[in-house]
Coordinates of C-alpha atoms in Angstrom, one line a residue:
M8 CA -4.3 4.7 14.0
C9 CA -7.2 7.1 13.5
I10 CA -6.6 10.3 13.4
R11 CA -10.3 11.2 14.3
D12 CA -10.4 9.3 17.1
S13 CA -6.9 9.8 18.8
L14 CA -7.6 13.4 18.5
S15 CA -11.4 13.9 19.2
I16 CA -11.8 16.2 16.8
D17 CA -15.8 15.5 15.6
H18 CA -16.1 17.8 12.8
P19 CA -14.9 15.8 9.8
S20 CA -13.3 19.2 8.0
T21 CA -11.3 19.4 10.5
V22 CA -9.9 16.0 10.3
A23 CA -9.8 16.6 6.2
D24 CA -8.1 19.4 7.6
Y25 CA -5.6 17.6 10.0
V26 CA -4.8 15.2 7.4
Q27 CA -4.3 17.4 4.2
L28 CA -1.7 19.2 6.6
L29 CA 0.0 16.1 7.0
E30 CA 0.1 15.7 3.4
R31 CA 1.4 18.6 2.4
M32 CA 4.1 17.9 5.6
D33 CA 4.5 14.5 3.4
A34 CA 4.4 12.5 6.3
L35 CA 0.7 11.1 4.6
F36 CA -0.2 10.2 1.1
I37 CA -3.9 10.2 0.0
Q38 CA -3.8 6.4 -2.4
A39 CA -7.1 7.5 -4.2
A40 CA -9.2 4.3 -6.0
L41 CA -8.5 4.2 -9.8
K42 CA -11.3 5.1 -12.2
E43 CA -10.0 2.3 -15.0
R44 CA -11.7 5.1 -17.7
G45 CA -9.8 7.5 -18.4
L46 CA -6.5 5.7 -16.2
T47 CA -7.5 9.0 -13.1
A48 CA -8.4 9.2 -9.6
A49 CA -12.0 8.0 -8.9
P50 CA -13.3 11.5 -7.1
K51 CA -16.4 9.2 -6.1
K52 CA -14.7 6.6 -4.4
A53 CA -13.1 6.1 -0.8
R54 CA -9.5 7.3 -0.7
K55 CA -7.2 5.5 1.9
V56 CA -4.7 7.5 4.2
V57 CA -1.8 5.9 4.0
P58 CA 2.2 7.0 5.9
T59 CA 4.6 7.9 3.5
D60 CA 7.4 6.8 5.8
P61 CA 7.0 3.9 9.1
F62 CA 9.3 5.9 11.3
I63 CA 7.2 9.0 11.0
L64 CA 3.7 6.8 11.7
H65 CA 5.0 5.2 14.8
A66 CA 6.8 9.4 15.8
I67 CA 3.0 10.6 15.0
E68 CA 1.7 7.3 17.0
S69 CA 4.1 8.0 20.0
W70 CA 3.4 11.6 20.5
L71 CA -0.7 11.2 20.2
R72 CA -0.3 8.2 22.8
P73 CA 2.8 9.3 25.0
S74 CA 4.5 6.2 26.7
A75 CA 7.6 5.1 28.6
D76 CA 9.0 2.8 26.1
P77 CA 7.7 4.0 22.9
A78 CA 10.0 1.8 20.8
A79 CA 8.5 -1.4 23.0
E80 CA 5.1 0.2 23.0
V81 CA 4.5 1.4 19.5
V82 CA 7.2 -0.2 17.2
E83 CA 7.5 -3.9 18.7
H84 CA 4.1 -3.7 19.5
R85 CA 3.6 -3.4 15.9
L86 CA 5.5 -6.0 14.9
K87 CA 4.6 -8.8 16.8
D88 CA 1.2 -7.8 15.3
P89 CA 1.2 -9.8 11.5
S90 CA -2.0 -7.6 10.4
A91 CA -0.6 -3.8 11.5
T92 CA 2.9 -5.6 10.0
A93 CA 1.4 -6.8 6.8
T94 CA -0.4 -3.3 6.8
L95 CA 2.3 -1.5 7.3
I96 CA 4.7 -3.4 4.6
E97 CA 1.6 -2.9 2.2
A98 CA 1.8 1.4 2.9
V99 CA 6.3 0.9 2.5
A100 CA 5.1 -0.7 -1.0
V101 CA 2.7 2.1 -1.9
S102 CA 4.9 4.6 -0.6
H103 CA 7.8 3.5 -2.3
A104 CA 5.5 2.5 -5.9
R105 CA 4.2 6.3 -6.0
R106 CA 7.2 7.9 -6.4
H107 CA 8.3 6.8 -9.7
F108 CA 4.7 6.0 -11.0
P109 CA 1.0 7.5 -10.6
T110 CA -0.5 5.3 -8.1
F111 CA -3.8 3.9 -7.6
Y112 CA -5.9 1.2 -5.6
V113 CA -8.2 -0.9 -7.3
K114 CA -12.1 -1.4 -5.2
Q115 CA -15.1 -4.1 -6.7
T116 CA -17.1 -5.4 -4.5
S117 CA -15.1 -8.8 -4.7
G118 CA -12.3 -6.6 -2.9
E119 CA -9.2 -4.7 -3.8
I120 CA -6.2 -4.5 -5.1
D121 CA -3.3 -3.0 -3.4
I122 CA -1.1 -0.8 -5.7
A123 CA -2.5 -0.1 -9.1
V124 CA 0.4 1.4 -11.4
V125 CA 0.2 3.4 -14.6
V126 CA 3.0 3.2 -17.1
G127 CA 1.5 4.7 -20.5
R128 CA -1.8 3.6 -21.1
R129 CA -1.3 0.7 -18.5
V130 CA -2.7 -0.6 -16.0
Y131 CA -0.5 -3.1 -13.7
P132 CA -2.1 -4.1 -10.5
I133 CA 0.2 -5.7 -7.6
E134 CA -1.3 -7.0 -4.0
V135 CA 1.4 -7.2 -2.0
K136 CA 1.4 -9.6 0.9
W137 CA 3.4 -10.0 3.5
R138 CA 2.9 -14.0 4.2
R139 CA 5.1 -16.9 2.6
Q140 CA 1.8 -19.3 2.4
L141 CA -0.5 -17.9 0.0
R142 CA -3.4 -18.9 -0.2
P143 CA -5.1 -18.5 -4.3
G144 CA -8.1 -17.4 -2.8
E145 CA -7.0 -14.3 -1.3
L146 CA -5.2 -13.6 -4.9
C147 CA -8.5 -13.9 -6.9
L148 CA -8.8 -10.5 -7.6
V149 CA -5.1 -9.6 -8.9
T150 CA -4.9 -13.1 -11.0
R151 CA -8.2 -12.2 -13.0
A152 CA -6.5 -8.8 -13.5
R153 CA -4.2 -8.4 -16.9
H154 CA -1.0 -7.8 -15.9
G155 CA -1.3 -8.5 -12.2
V156 CA 1.6 -9.8 -10.0
A157 CA 2.2 -10.3 -6.3
A158 CA 4.7 -9.2 -4.4
A159 CA 5.3 -11.1 -1.2
R160 CA 7.4 -12.7 1.6
V161 CA 8.7 -15.4 -1.0
E162 CA 12.6 -16.8 -1.6
S163 CA 11.9 -16.4 -5.0
T164 CA 10.0 -15.2 -8.6
R165 CA 7.2 -18.3 -8.8
R166 CA 3.5 -18.7 -10.6
V167 CA 0.5 -19.6 -8.1
D168 CA -2.4 -20.2 -10.3
G169 CA -0.4 -18.6 -13.4
L170 CA 0.2 -15.5 -11.4
P171 CA 3.2 -13.9 -10.8
I172 CA 4.6 -14.0 -7.4
V173 CA 7.8 -11.7 -6.9
P174 CA 9.8 -11.6 -4.0
L175 CA 8.9 -8.2 -1.9
P176 CA 12.0 -6.9 -2.2
R177 CA 12.8 -7.5 -5.8
A178 CA 9.5 -6.1 -6.7
L179 CA 10.7 -2.9 -4.7
A180 CA 14.5 -2.6 -6.2
L181 CA 12.4 -3.1 -9.9
L182 CA 10.1 0.0 -8.9
G183 CA 12.9 2.1 -7.4
R184 CA 14.3 2.0 -10.6
G185 CA 11.4 2.8 -12.3
I186 CA 11.2 -0.5 -14.2
W187 CA 7.6 -2.1 -14.4
P188 CA 6.4 -4.2 -14.7
P189 CA 8.9 -7.4 -13.9
S190 CA 10.8 -8.4 -17.3
E191 CA 9.7 -12.1 -18.1
A192 CA 12.5 -13.7 -16.7
D193 CA 11.2 -11.7 -13.0
R194 CA 7.4 -12.9 -14.4
S195 CA 8.2 -16.8 -14.6

């Protein structure tokens, strides 16, 4: 959902003002890219606008695009689209992680890692995948990263090319308890 397109606003500073207002209302979270030196936000890299709650996202979208049956036309429509569902799941994971840890994303020329959790002086990259079938090529960036983990739609913990794949609910539960990285039992 592009706020600028939905509201037909031409000036970027007006869009920025609306996004900042929604962030102050805790409807959105602006996720910065990680500046690996210093483990802080990279000011010159693009930022991602992440909804903090699926309900709020659906409410805003229903308000911007009124319909007779918002549940069917907004929520169910999004859940039937695997790409839209995956984006929503990633947003839930980012929103959950940021409540407990400084959270960024990693942007490189070969792709990006969804979440970079900073614990102490260490970065723990997390790739979120809402699929049962994981392809090693999609995970190559997080596989190369030190301490990388994939949180995915799997039944139990396993490894793909040496990368720990943790069930997404388990990863969210550990993040929610302020425990990260997963223990070796979770990683093996």
